Amino acid sequence: MNIQIFGTKKCSDTRKAERFFKERGIKYQFIDMKEKGMSKGEFNSVAQVNGGVEAMLNPDAKDQDTLALIRYLAPEDKLEKILGNPQVIKTPVVRNGKQSTLGYQPEVWKGWS
């Protein structure tokens, strides 16, 4: 398994995801979205597996103004705005090759081994 966890250090679900893999002795790479974020390719591949760009957005994000703006942007402008404001992406984003999940989903991760 080649696990990547995209999230933030303050996100409780991200910390729970890290604990899930740590407790099972599964190595993972943590990517802090405040520091690095996701590339266009990473974002698109995760969005494709998880139901599109809208599914990637966190409806409870603190930055509601940016979230509202993103919803009204043209599709070609949405991606740039989202990647520039990773705080609106639902976390953690956990990737294992072509598979990925949004949020804390241990029942899915158990089936990845």
PDB file of N, CA and C in Angstrom:
ATOM      1  N   MET A   1       0.839  -1.192   0.000  1.00  0.00           N
ATOM      2  CA  MET A   1       0.000   0.000   0.000  1.00  0.00           C
ATOM      3  C   MET A   1       0.874   1.240   0.000  1.00  0.00           C
ATOM      4  N   ASN A   2       0.425   2.231  -0.729  1.00  0.00           N
ATOM      5  CA  ASN A   2       1.142   3.504  -0.795  1.00  0.00           C
ATOM      6  C   ASN A   2       0.155   4.591  -0.352  1.00  0.00           C
ATOM      7  N   ILE A   3       0.037   4.762   0.961  1.00  0.00           N
ATOM      8  CA  ILE A   3      -0.976   5.658   1.527  1.00  0.00           C
ATOM      9  C   ILE A   3      -0.471   7.087   1.614  1.00  0.00           C
ATOM     10  N   GLN A   4      -1.301   8.003   1.137  1.00  0.00           N
ATOM     11  CA  GLN A   4      -1.051   9.437   1.300  1.00  0.00           C
ATOM     12  C   GLN A   4      -2.253  10.014   2.030  1.00  0.00           C
ATOM     13  N   ILE A   5      -1.978  10.824   3.051  1.00  0.00           N
ATOM     14  CA  ILE A   5      -3.051  11.497   3.774  1.00  0.00           C
ATOM     15  C   ILE A   5      -2.875  13.000   3.581  1.00  0.00           C
ATOM     16  N   PHE A   6      -3.831  13.612   2.888  1.00  0.00           N
ATOM     17  CA  PHE A   6      -3.840  15.069   2.712  1.00  0.00           C
ATOM     18  C   PHE A   6      -4.766  15.634   3.768  1.00  0.00           C
ATOM     19  N   GLY A   7      -4.274  16.572   4.563  1.00  0.00           N
ATOM     20  CA  GLY A   7      -5.112  17.169   5.590  1.00  0.00           C
ATOM     21  C   GLY A   7      -4.361  18.286   6.284  1.00  0.00           C
ATOM     22  N   THR A   8      -4.878  18.677   7.451  1.00  0.00           N
ATOM     23  CA  THR A   8      -4.206  19.694   8.248  1.00  0.00           C
ATOM     24  C   THR A   8      -3.984  19.152   9.650  1.00  0.00           C
ATOM     25  N   LYS A   9      -2.995  19.683  10.326  1.00  0.00           N
ATOM     26  CA  LYS A   9      -2.660  19.211  11.666  1.00  0.00           C
ATOM     27  C   LYS A   9      -3.782  19.484  12.662  1.00  0.00           C
ATOM     28  N   LYS A  10      -4.599  20.497  12.408  1.00  0.00           N
ATOM     29  CA  LYS A  10      -5.679  20.858  13.332  1.00  0.00           C
ATOM     30  C   LYS A  10      -6.954  20.043  13.116  1.00  0.00           C
ATOM     31  N   CYS A  11      -7.059  19.365  11.992  1.00  0.00           N
ATOM     32  CA  CYS A  11      -8.280  18.617  11.655  1.00  0.00           C
ATOM     33  C   CYS A  11      -8.343  17.310  12.462  1.00  0.00           C
ATOM     34  N   SER A  12      -9.397  17.147  13.254  1.00  0.00           N
ATOM     35  CA  SER A  12      -9.499  15.950  14.100  1.00  0.00           C
ATOM     36  C   SER A  12      -9.667  14.680  13.262  1.00  0.00           C
ATOM     37  N   ASP A  13     -10.395  14.756  12.152  1.00  0.00           N
ATOM     38  CA  ASP A  13     -10.561  13.574  11.300  1.00  0.00           C
ATOM     39  C   ASP A  13      -9.237  13.167  10.660  1.00  0.00           C
ATOM     40  N   THR A  14      -8.399  14.151  10.335  1.00  0.00           N
ATOM     41  CA  THR A  14      -7.077  13.849   9.774  1.00  0.00           C
ATOM     42  C   THR A  14      -6.231  13.130  10.827  1.00  0.00           C
ATOM     43  N   ARG A  15      -6.272  13.617  12.046  1.00  0.00           N
ATOM     44  CA  ARG A  15      -5.512  12.968  13.136  1.00  0.00           C
ATOM     45  C   ARG A  15      -6.017  11.544  13.376  1.00  0.00           C
ATOM     46  N   LYS A  16      -7.345  11.357  13.285  1.00  0.00           N
ATOM     47  CA  LYS A  16      -7.909  10.012  13.466  1.00  0.00           C
ATOM     48  C   LYS A  16      -7.458   9.088  12.336  1.00  0.00           C
ATOM     49  N   ALA A  17      -7.384   9.610  11.123  1.00  0.00           N
ATOM     50  CA  ALA A  17      -6.923   8.808   9.980  1.00  0.00           C
ATOM     51  C   ALA A  17      -5.467   8.381  10.192  1.00  0.00           C
ATOM     52  N   GLU A  18      -4.630   9.337  10.636  1.00  0.00           N
ATOM     53  CA  GLU A  18      -3.234   9.000  10.905  1.00  0.00           C
ATOM     54  C   GLU A  18      -3.149   7.903  11.966  1.00  0.00           C
ATOM     55  N   ARG A  19      -3.937   8.025  13.025  1.00  0.00           N
ATOM     56  CA  ARG A  19      -3.942   7.036  14.101  1.00  0.00           C
ATOM     57  C   ARG A  19      -4.370   5.671  13.569  1.00  0.00           C
ATOM     58  N   PHE A  20      -5.380   5.646  12.689  1.00  0.00           N
ATOM     59  CA  PHE A  20      -5.866   4.394  12.109  1.00  0.00           C
ATOM     60  C   PHE A  20      -4.718   3.629  11.444  1.00  0.00           C
ATOM     61  N   PHE A  21      -3.948   4.310  10.599  1.00  0.00           N
ATOM     62  CA  PHE A  21      -2.865   3.634   9.872  1.00  0.00           C
ATOM     63  C   PHE A  21      -1.684   3.314  10.794  1.00  0.00           C
ATOM     64  N   LYS A  22      -1.401   4.217  11.735  1.00  0.00           N
ATOM     65  CA  LYS A  22      -0.302   4.006  12.691  1.00  0.00           C
ATOM     66  C   LYS A  22      -0.558   2.756  13.535  1.00  0.00           C
ATOM     67  N   GLU A  23      -1.785   2.613  14.043  1.00  0.00           N
ATOM     68  CA  GLU A  23      -2.139   1.475  14.898  1.00  0.00           C
ATOM     69  C   GLU A  23      -2.022   0.145  14.172  1.00  0.00           C
ATOM     70  N   ARG A  24      -2.145   0.158  12.853  1.00  0.00           N
ATOM     71  CA  ARG A  24      -2.069  -1.064  12.063  1.00  0.00           C
ATOM     72  C   ARG A  24      -0.676  -1.268  11.465  1.00  0.00           C
ATOM     73  N   GLY A  25       0.250  -0.384  11.815  1.00  0.00           N
ATOM     74  CA  GLY A  25       1.624  -0.507  11.319  1.00  0.00           C
ATOM     75  C   GLY A  25       1.740  -0.266   9.822  1.00  0.00           C
ATOM     76  N   ILE A  26       0.815   0.514   9.272  1.00  0.00           N
ATOM     77  CA  ILE A  26       0.828   0.809   7.835  1.00  0.00           C
ATOM     78  C   ILE A  26       1.507   2.160   7.630  1.00  0.00           C
ATOM     79  N   LYS A  27       2.562   2.168   6.816  1.00  0.00           N
ATOM     80  CA  LYS A  27       3.277   3.418   6.557  1.00  0.00           C
ATOM     81  C   LYS A  27       2.413   4.327   5.694  1.00  0.00           C
ATOM     82  N   TYR A  28       2.509   5.611   5.958  1.00  0.00           N
ATOM     83  CA  TYR A  28       1.766   6.592   5.176  1.00  0.00           C
ATOM     84  C   TYR A  28       2.593   7.863   5.070  1.00  0.00           C
ATOM     85  N   GLN A  29       2.217   8.681   4.097  1.00  0.00           N
ATOM     86  CA  GLN A  29       2.861   9.980   3.915  1.00  0.00           C
ATOM     87  C   GLN A  29       1.811  11.040   4.227  1.00  0.00           C
ATOM     88  N   PHE A  30       2.138  11.944   5.161  1.00  0.00           N
ATOM     89  CA  PHE A  30       1.212  13.027   5.500  1.00  0.00           C
ATOM     90  C   PHE A  30       1.588  14.271   4.708  1.00  0.00           C
ATOM     91  N   ILE A  31       0.618  14.857   4.024  1.00  0.00           N
ATOM     92  CA  ILE A  31       0.830  16.097   3.279  1.00  0.00           C
ATOM     93  C   ILE A  31      -0.049  17.166   3.921  1.00  0.00           C
ATOM     94  N   ASP A  32       0.601  18.168   4.503  1.00  0.00           N
ATOM     95  CA  ASP A  32      -0.121  19.266   5.157  1.00  0.00           C
ATOM     96  C   ASP A  32      -0.618  20.215   4.076  1.00  0.00           C
ATOM     97  N   MET A  33      -1.940  20.304   3.938  1.00  0.00           N
ATOM     98  CA  MET A  33      -2.515  21.117   2.875  1.00  0.00           C
ATOM     99  C   MET A  33      -2.330  22.609   3.108  1.00  0.00           C
ATOM    100  N   LYS A  34      -1.998  23.005   4.330  1.00  0.00           N
ATOM    101  CA  LYS A  34      -1.713  24.426   4.565  1.00  0.00           C
ATOM    102  C   LYS A  34      -0.360  24.795   3.988  1.00  0.00           C
ATOM    103  N   GLU A  35       0.566  23.827   3.967  1.00  0.00           N
ATOM    104  CA  GLU A  35       1.911  24.085   3.463  1.00  0.00           C
ATOM    105  C   GLU A  35       2.043  23.776   1.980  1.00  0.00           C
ATOM    106  N   LYS A  36       1.509  22.627   1.550  1.00  0.00           N
ATOM    107  CA  LYS A  36       1.754  22.188   0.188  1.00  0.00           C
ATOM    108  C   LYS A  36       0.507  22.142  -0.691  1.00  0.00           C
ATOM    109  N   GLY A  37      -0.573  21.633  -0.167  1.00  0.00           N
ATOM    110  CA  GLY A  37      -1.784  21.505  -0.980  1.00  0.00           C
ATOM    111  C   GLY A  37      -1.706  20.334  -1.944  1.00  0.00           C
ATOM    112  N   MET A  38      -2.639  20.275  -2.867  1.00  0.00           N
ATOM    113  CA  MET A  38      -2.691  19.197  -3.855  1.00  0.00           C
ATOM    114  C   MET A  38      -2.366  19.761  -5.222  1.00  0.00           C
ATOM    115  N   SER A  39      -1.770  18.933  -6.051  1.00  0.00           N
ATOM    116  CA  SER A  39      -1.529  19.350  -7.435  1.00  0.00           C
ATOM    117  C   SER A  39      -2.844  19.203  -8.205  1.00  0.00           C
ATOM    118  N   LYS A  40      -2.902  19.798  -9.381  1.00  0.00           N
ATOM    119  CA  LYS A  40      -4.099  19.697 -10.226  1.00  0.00           C
ATOM    120  C   LYS A  40      -4.415  18.237 -10.536  1.00  0.00           C
ATOM    121  N   GLY A  41      -3.369  17.483 -10.874  1.00  0.00           N
ATOM    122  CA  GLY A  41      -3.550  16.072 -11.214  1.00  0.00           C
ATOM    123  C   GLY A  41      -4.070  15.258 -10.043  1.00  0.00           C
ATOM    124  N   GLU A  42      -3.495  15.490  -8.850  1.00  0.00           N
ATOM    125  CA  GLU A  42      -3.944  14.782  -7.646  1.00  0.00           C
ATOM    126  C   GLU A  42      -5.402  15.112  -7.365  1.00  0.00           C
ATOM    127  N   PHE A  43      -5.726  16.396  -7.401  1.00  0.00           N
ATOM    128  CA  PHE A  43      -7.087  16.832  -7.117  1.00  0.00           C
ATOM    129  C   PHE A  43      -8.073  16.197  -8.105  1.00  0.00           C
ATOM    130  N   ASN A  44      -7.741  16.260  -9.399  1.00  0.00           N
ATOM    131  CA  ASN A  44      -8.646  15.720 -10.418  1.00  0.00           C
ATOM    132  C   ASN A  44      -8.849  14.218 -10.281  1.00  0.00           C
ATOM    133  N   SER A  45      -7.775  13.476  -9.967  1.00  0.00           N
ATOM    134  CA  SER A  45      -7.934  12.022  -9.845  1.00  0.00           C
ATOM    135  C   SER A  45      -8.790  11.671  -8.620  1.00  0.00           C
ATOM    136  N   VAL A  46      -8.628  12.411  -7.519  1.00  0.00           N
ATOM    137  CA  VAL A  46      -9.441  12.170  -6.329  1.00  0.00           C
ATOM    138  C   VAL A  46     -10.897  12.573  -6.595  1.00  0.00           C
ATOM    139  N   ALA A  47     -11.094  13.715  -7.242  1.00  0.00           N
ATOM    140  CA  ALA A  47     -12.453  14.191  -7.551  1.00  0.00           C
ATOM    141  C   ALA A  47     -13.187  13.195  -8.451  1.00  0.00           C
ATOM    142  N   GLN A  48     -12.476  12.630  -9.420  1.00  0.00           N
ATOM    143  CA  GLN A  48     -13.070  11.686 -10.358  1.00  0.00           C
ATOM    144  C   GLN A  48     -13.586  10.435  -9.632  1.00  0.00           C
ATOM    145  N   VAL A  49     -12.811   9.937  -8.680  1.00  0.00           N
ATOM    146  CA  VAL A  49     -13.184   8.729  -7.933  1.00  0.00           C
ATOM    147  C   VAL A  49     -14.305   9.009  -6.926  1.00  0.00           C
ATOM    148  N   ASN A  50     -14.359  10.243  -6.405  1.00  0.00           N
ATOM    149  CA  ASN A  50     -15.279  10.553  -5.306  1.00  0.00           C
ATOM    150  C   ASN A  50     -16.492  11.394  -5.689  1.00  0.00           C
ATOM    151  N   GLY A  51     -16.842  11.444  -6.955  1.00  0.00           N
ATOM    152  CA  GLY A  51     -18.087  12.093  -7.333  1.00  0.00           C
ATOM    153  C   GLY A  51     -17.971  13.520  -7.825  1.00  0.00           C
ATOM    154  N   GLY A  52     -16.785  13.937  -8.238  1.00  0.00           N
ATOM    155  CA  GLY A  52     -16.632  15.249  -8.858  1.00  0.00           C
ATOM    156  C   GLY A  52     -16.182  16.346  -7.910  1.00  0.00           C
ATOM    157  N   VAL A  53     -15.985  17.523  -8.482  1.00  0.00           N
ATOM    158  CA  VAL A  53     -15.448  18.671  -7.757  1.00  0.00           C
ATOM    159  C   VAL A  53     -16.342  19.075  -6.588  1.00  0.00           C
ATOM    160  N   GLU A  54     -17.652  19.085  -6.791  1.00  0.00           N
ATOM    161  CA  GLU A  54     -18.574  19.498  -5.723  1.00  0.00           C
ATOM    162  C   GLU A  54     -18.443  18.599  -4.487  1.00  0.00           C
ATOM    163  N   ALA A  55     -18.223  17.308  -4.711  1.00  0.00           N
ATOM    164  CA  ALA A  55     -18.091  16.364  -3.596  1.00  0.00           C
ATOM    165  C   ALA A  55     -16.822  16.631  -2.787  1.00  0.00           C
ATOM    166  N   MET A  56     -15.844  17.278  -3.395  1.00  0.00           N
ATOM    167  CA  MET A  56     -14.576  17.574  -2.721  1.00  0.00           C
ATOM    168  C   MET A  56     -14.704  18.738  -1.740  1.00  0.00           C
ATOM    169  N   LEU A  57     -15.759  19.527  -1.894  1.00  0.00           N
ATOM    170  CA  LEU A  57     -15.904  20.713  -1.051  1.00  0.00           C
ATOM    171  C   LEU A  57     -16.493  20.363   0.314  1.00  0.00           C
ATOM    172  N   ASN A  58     -15.985  21.008   1.340  1.00  0.00           N
ATOM    173  CA  ASN A  58     -16.466  20.801   2.705  1.00  0.00           C
ATOM    174  C   ASN A  58     -17.554  21.836   2.997  1.00  0.00           C
ATOM    175  N   PRO A  59     -18.817  21.401   3.094  1.00  0.00           N
ATOM    176  CA  PRO A  59     -19.897  22.365   3.328  1.00  0.00           C
ATOM    177  C   PRO A  59     -19.777  23.079   4.682  1.00  0.00           C
ATOM    178  N   ASP A  60     -19.006  22.496   5.603  1.00  0.00           N
ATOM    179  CA  ASP A  60     -18.828  23.097   6.930  1.00  0.00           C
ATOM    180  C   ASP A  60     -17.533  23.897   7.046  1.00  0.00           C
ATOM    181  N   ALA A  61     -16.888  24.173   5.921  1.00  0.00           N
ATOM    182  CA  ALA A  61     -15.619  24.925   5.961  1.00  0.00           C
ATOM    183  C   ALA A  61     -15.832  26.273   6.645  1.00  0.00           C
ATOM    184  N   LYS A  62     -14.818  26.700   7.401  1.00  0.00           N
ATOM    185  CA  LYS A  62     -14.920  27.981   8.111  1.00  0.00           C
ATOM    186  C   LYS A  62     -15.028  29.142   7.137  1.00  0.00           C
ATOM    187  N   ASP A  63     -14.368  29.014   5.986  1.00  0.00           N
ATOM    188  CA  ASP A  63     -14.346  30.099   5.002  1.00  0.00           C
ATOM    189  C   ASP A  63     -15.581  30.005   4.093  1.00  0.00           C
ATOM    190  N   GLN A  64     -16.734  30.340   4.624  1.00  0.00           N
ATOM    191  CA  GLN A  64     -17.996  30.232   3.881  1.00  0.00           C
ATOM    192  C   GLN A  64     -18.051  31.192   2.688  1.00  0.00           C
ATOM    193  N   ASP A  65     -17.379  32.342   2.796  1.00  0.00           N
ATOM    194  CA  ASP A  65     -17.384  33.312   1.689  1.00  0.00           C
ATOM    195  C   ASP A  65     -16.718  32.719   0.451  1.00  0.00           C
ATOM    196  N   THR A  66     -15.540  32.112   0.641  1.00  0.00           N
ATOM    197  CA  THR A  66     -14.834  31.501  -0.489  1.00  0.00           C
ATOM    198  C   THR A  66     -15.643  30.338  -1.038  1.00  0.00           C
ATOM    199  N   LEU A  67     -16.249  29.566  -0.155  1.00  0.00           N
ATOM    200  CA  LEU A  67     -17.072  28.434  -0.564  1.00  0.00           C
ATOM    201  C   LEU A  67     -18.243  28.902  -1.441  1.00  0.00           C
ATOM    202  N   ALA A  68     -18.897  29.968  -1.029  1.00  0.00           N
ATOM    203  CA  ALA A  68     -20.021  30.521  -1.802  1.00  0.00           C
ATOM    204  C   ALA A  68     -19.540  31.016  -3.165  1.00  0.00           C
ATOM    205  N   LEU A  69     -18.394  31.678  -3.181  1.00  0.00           N
ATOM    206  CA  LEU A  69     -17.841  32.186  -4.438  1.00  0.00           C
ATOM    207  C   LEU A  69     -17.543  31.033  -5.397  1.00  0.00           C
ATOM    208  N   ILE A  70     -16.935  29.963  -4.887  1.00  0.00           N
ATOM    209  CA  ILE A  70     -16.574  28.807  -5.715  1.00  0.00           C
ATOM    210  C   ILE A  70     -17.814  28.212  -6.376  1.00  0.00           C
ATOM    211  N   ARG A  71     -18.911  28.170  -5.643  1.00  0.00           N
ATOM    212  CA  ARG A  71     -20.143  27.576  -6.190  1.00  0.00           C
ATOM    213  C   ARG A  71     -20.676  28.350  -7.397  1.00  0.00           C
ATOM    214  N   TYR A  72     -20.348  29.651  -7.476  1.00  0.00           N
ATOM    215  CA  TYR A  72     -20.873  30.463  -8.578  1.00  0.00           C
ATOM    216  C   TYR A  72     -19.874  30.681  -9.711  1.00  0.00           C
ATOM    217  N   LEU A  73     -18.665  30.166  -9.557  1.00  0.00           N
ATOM    218  CA  LEU A  73     -17.660  30.344 -10.604  1.00  0.00           C
ATOM    219  C   LEU A  73     -17.923  29.401 -11.774  1.00  0.00           C
ATOM    220  N   ALA A  74     -17.418  29.802 -12.936  1.00  0.00           N
ATOM    221  CA  ALA A  74     -17.490  28.924 -14.104  1.00  0.00           C
ATOM    222  C   ALA A  74     -16.611  27.702 -13.825  1.00  0.00           C
ATOM    223  N   PRO A  75     -16.978  26.543 -14.369  1.00  0.00           N
ATOM    224  CA  PRO A  75     -16.218  25.311 -14.094  1.00  0.00           C
ATOM    225  C   PRO A  75     -14.709  25.449 -14.326  1.00  0.00           C
ATOM    226  N   GLU A  76     -14.322  26.167 -15.358  1.00  0.00           N
ATOM    227  CA  GLU A  76     -12.883  26.293 -15.658  1.00  0.00           C
ATOM    228  C   GLU A  76     -12.144  27.150 -14.624  1.00  0.00           C
ATOM    229  N   ASP A  77     -12.872  28.005 -13.883  1.00  0.00           N
ATOM    230  CA  ASP A  77     -12.240  28.852 -12.861  1.00  0.00           C
ATOM    231  C   ASP A  77     -12.292  28.221 -11.465  1.00  0.00           C
ATOM    232  N   LYS A  78     -13.204  27.263 -11.282  1.00  0.00           N
ATOM    233  CA  LYS A  78     -13.391  26.635  -9.969  1.00  0.00           C
ATOM    234  C   LYS A  78     -12.122  25.984  -9.451  1.00  0.00           C
ATOM    235  N   LEU A  79     -11.485  25.189 -10.310  1.00  0.00           N
ATOM    236  CA  LEU A  79     -10.319  24.416  -9.888  1.00  0.00           C
ATOM    237  C   LEU A  79      -9.213  25.304  -9.345  1.00  0.00           C
ATOM    238  N   GLU A  80      -8.923  26.387 -10.054  1.00  0.00           N
ATOM    239  CA  GLU A  80      -7.866  27.312  -9.603  1.00  0.00           C
ATOM    240  C   GLU A  80      -8.196  27.885  -8.225  1.00  0.00           C
ATOM    241  N   LYS A  81      -9.455  28.279  -8.030  1.00  0.00           N
ATOM    242  CA  LYS A  81      -9.871  28.882  -6.763  1.00  0.00           C
ATOM    243  C   LYS A  81      -9.795  27.860  -5.624  1.00  0.00           C
ATOM    244  N   ILE A  82     -10.199  26.629  -5.893  1.00  0.00           N
ATOM    245  CA  ILE A  82     -10.153  25.586  -4.864  1.00  0.00           C
ATOM    246  C   ILE A  82      -8.706  25.274  -4.490  1.00  0.00           C
ATOM    247  N   LEU A  83      -7.848  25.088  -5.491  1.00  0.00           N
ATOM    248  CA  LEU A  83      -6.450  24.764  -5.208  1.00  0.00           C
ATOM    249  C   LEU A  83      -5.740  25.914  -4.493  1.00  0.00           C
ATOM    250  N   GLY A  84      -6.182  27.129  -4.741  1.00  0.00           N
ATOM    251  CA  GLY A  84      -5.614  28.295  -4.064  1.00  0.00           C
ATOM    252  C   GLY A  84      -6.141  28.471  -2.642  1.00  0.00           C
ATOM    253  N   ASN A  85      -7.228  27.765  -2.323  1.00  0.00           N
ATOM    254  CA  ASN A  85      -7.852  27.844  -0.992  1.00  0.00           C
ATOM    255  C   ASN A  85      -8.139  26.433  -0.474  1.00  0.00           C
ATOM    256  N   PRO A  86      -7.081  25.670  -0.155  1.00  0.00           N
ATOM    257  CA  PRO A  86      -7.294  24.266   0.218  1.00  0.00           C
ATOM    258  C   PRO A  86      -8.130  24.071   1.476  1.00  0.00           C
ATOM    259  N   GLN A  87      -8.376  25.142   2.236  1.00  0.00           N
ATOM    260  CA  GLN A  87      -9.186  25.009   3.451  1.00  0.00           C
ATOM    261  C   GLN A  87     -10.641  24.664   3.146  1.00  0.00           C
ATOM    262  N   VAL A  88     -11.070  24.767   1.887  1.00  0.00           N
ATOM    263  CA  VAL A  88     -12.456  24.429   1.543  1.00  0.00           C
ATOM    264  C   VAL A  88     -12.608  22.965   1.101  1.00  0.00           C
ATOM    265  N   ILE A  89     -11.495  22.235   1.032  1.00  0.00           N
ATOM    266  CA  ILE A  89     -11.538  20.824   0.630  1.00  0.00           C
ATOM    267  C   ILE A  89     -11.841  19.960   1.856  1.00  0.00           C
ATOM    268  N   LYS A  90     -12.723  18.995   1.677  1.00  0.00           N
ATOM    269  CA  LYS A  90     -13.085  18.063   2.746  1.00  0.00           C
ATOM    270  C   LYS A  90     -11.855  17.217   3.093  1.00  0.00           C
ATOM    271  N   THR A  91     -11.501  17.165   4.382  1.00  0.00           N
ATOM    272  CA  THR A  91     -10.321  16.401   4.790  1.00  0.00           C
ATOM    273  C   THR A  91     -10.699  15.338   5.809  1.00  0.00           C
ATOM    274  N   PRO A  92      -9.896  14.303   5.960  1.00  0.00           N
ATOM    275  CA  PRO A  92      -8.695  14.050   5.183  1.00  0.00           C
ATOM    276  C   PRO A  92      -9.031  13.447   3.816  1.00  0.00           C
ATOM    277  N   VAL A  93      -8.157  13.704   2.858  1.00  0.00           N
ATOM    278  CA  VAL A  93      -8.209  13.024   1.575  1.00  0.00           C
ATOM    279  C   VAL A  93      -7.168  11.919   1.697  1.00  0.00           C
ATOM    280  N   VAL A  94      -7.610  10.675   1.665  1.00  0.00           N
ATOM    281  CA  VAL A  94      -6.692   9.546   1.811  1.00  0.00           C
ATOM    282  C   VAL A  94      -6.608   8.823   0.469  1.00  0.00           C
ATOM    283  N   ARG A  95      -5.363   8.698  -0.024  1.00  0.00           N
ATOM    284  CA  ARG A  95      -5.155   8.043  -1.322  1.00  0.00           C
ATOM    285  C   ARG A  95      -4.344   6.771  -1.153  1.00  0.00           C
ATOM    286  N   ASN A  96      -4.707   5.778  -1.940  1.00  0.00           N
ATOM    287  CA  ASN A  96      -3.957   4.534  -2.022  1.00  0.00           C
ATOM    288  C   ASN A  96      -3.937   4.165  -3.498  1.00  0.00           C
ATOM    289  N   GLY A  97      -2.918   4.639  -4.205  1.00  0.00           N
ATOM    290  CA  GLY A  97      -2.879   4.435  -5.648  1.00  0.00           C
ATOM    291  C   GLY A  97      -4.031   5.176  -6.300  1.00  0.00           C
ATOM    292  N   LYS A  98      -4.874   4.441  -7.033  1.00  0.00           N
ATOM    293  CA  LYS A  98      -6.015   5.070  -7.715  1.00  0.00           C
ATOM    294  C   LYS A  98      -7.246   5.166  -6.818  1.00  0.00           C
ATOM    295  N   GLN A  99      -7.206   4.499  -5.657  1.00  0.00           N
ATOM    296  CA  GLN A  99      -8.336   4.554  -4.726  1.00  0.00           C
ATOM    297  C   GLN A  99      -8.177   5.771  -3.826  1.00  0.00           C
ATOM    298  N   SER A 100      -9.298   6.333  -3.413  1.00  0.00           N
ATOM    299  CA  SER A 100      -9.229   7.453  -2.471  1.00  0.00           C
ATOM    300  C   SER A 100     -10.560   7.632  -1.757  1.00  0.00           C
ATOM    301  N   THR A 101     -10.473   8.320  -0.606  1.00  0.00           N
ATOM    302  CA  THR A 101     -11.677   8.619   0.173  1.00  0.00           C
ATOM    303  C   THR A 101     -11.612  10.063   0.644  1.00  0.00           C
ATOM    304  N   LEU A 102     -12.769  10.602   0.981  1.00  0.00           N
ATOM    305  CA  LEU A 102     -12.881  11.938   1.565  1.00  0.00           C
ATOM    306  C   LEU A 102     -13.443  11.770   2.964  1.00  0.00           C
ATOM    307  N   GLY A 103     -12.822  12.421   3.936  1.00  0.00           N
ATOM    308  CA  GLY A 103     -13.292  12.311   5.308  1.00  0.00           C
ATOM    309  C   GLY A 103     -12.770  11.045   5.970  1.00  0.00           C
ATOM    310  N   TYR A 104     -13.214  10.809   7.198  1.00  0.00           N
ATOM    311  CA  TYR A 104     -12.765   9.662   7.980  1.00  0.00           C
ATOM    312  C   TYR A 104     -13.596   8.442   7.607  1.00  0.00           C
ATOM    313  N   GLN A 105     -12.989   7.458   6.923  1.00  0.00           N
ATOM    314  CA  GLN A 105     -13.721   6.285   6.447  1.00  0.00           C
ATOM    315  C   GLN A 105     -12.960   4.985   6.705  1.00  0.00           C
ATOM    316  N   PRO A 106     -12.794   4.622   7.975  1.00  0.00           N
ATOM    317  CA  PRO A 106     -12.019   3.414   8.291  1.00  0.00           C
ATOM    318  C   PRO A 106     -12.585   2.134   7.683  1.00  0.00           C
ATOM    319  N   GLU A 107     -13.918   2.076   7.496  1.00  0.00           N
ATOM    320  CA  GLU A 107     -14.514   0.865   6.929  1.00  0.00           C
ATOM    321  C   GLU A 107     -14.032   0.648   5.493  1.00  0.00           C
ATOM    322  N   VAL A 108     -13.779   1.709   4.765  1.00  0.00           N
ATOM    323  CA  VAL A 108     -13.254   1.592   3.396  1.00  0.00           C
ATOM    324  C   VAL A 108     -11.778   1.200   3.442  1.00  0.00           C
ATOM    325  N   TRP A 109     -11.018   1.851   4.320  1.00  0.00           N
ATOM    326  CA  TRP A 109      -9.569   1.611   4.406  1.00  0.00           C
ATOM    327  C   TRP A 109      -9.266   0.170   4.792  1.00  0.00           C
ATOM    328  N   LYS A 110     -10.127  -0.434   5.604  1.00  0.00           N
ATOM    329  CA  LYS A 110      -9.908  -1.826   6.028  1.00  0.00           C
ATOM    330  C   LYS A 110      -9.905  -2.762   4.815  1.00  0.00           C
ATOM    331  N   GLY A 111     -10.648  -2.406   3.796  1.00  0.00           N
ATOM    332  CA  GLY A 111     -10.725  -3.242   2.597  1.00  0.00           C
ATOM    333  C   GLY A 111      -9.575  -3.034   1.620  1.00  0.00           C
ATOM    334  N   TRP A 112      -8.680  -2.119   1.923  1.00  0.00           N
ATOM    335  CA  TRP A 112      -7.573  -1.816   1.022  1.00  0.00           C
ATOM    336  C   TRP A 112      -6.379  -2.765   1.137  1.00  0.00           C
ATOM    337  N   SER A 113      -6.288  -3.529   2.212  1.00  0.00           N
ATOM    338  CA  SER A 113      -5.072  -4.316   2.434  1.00  0.00           C
ATOM    339  C   SER A 113      -4.792  -5.370   1.403  1.00  0.00           C
TER     340      SER A 113
END
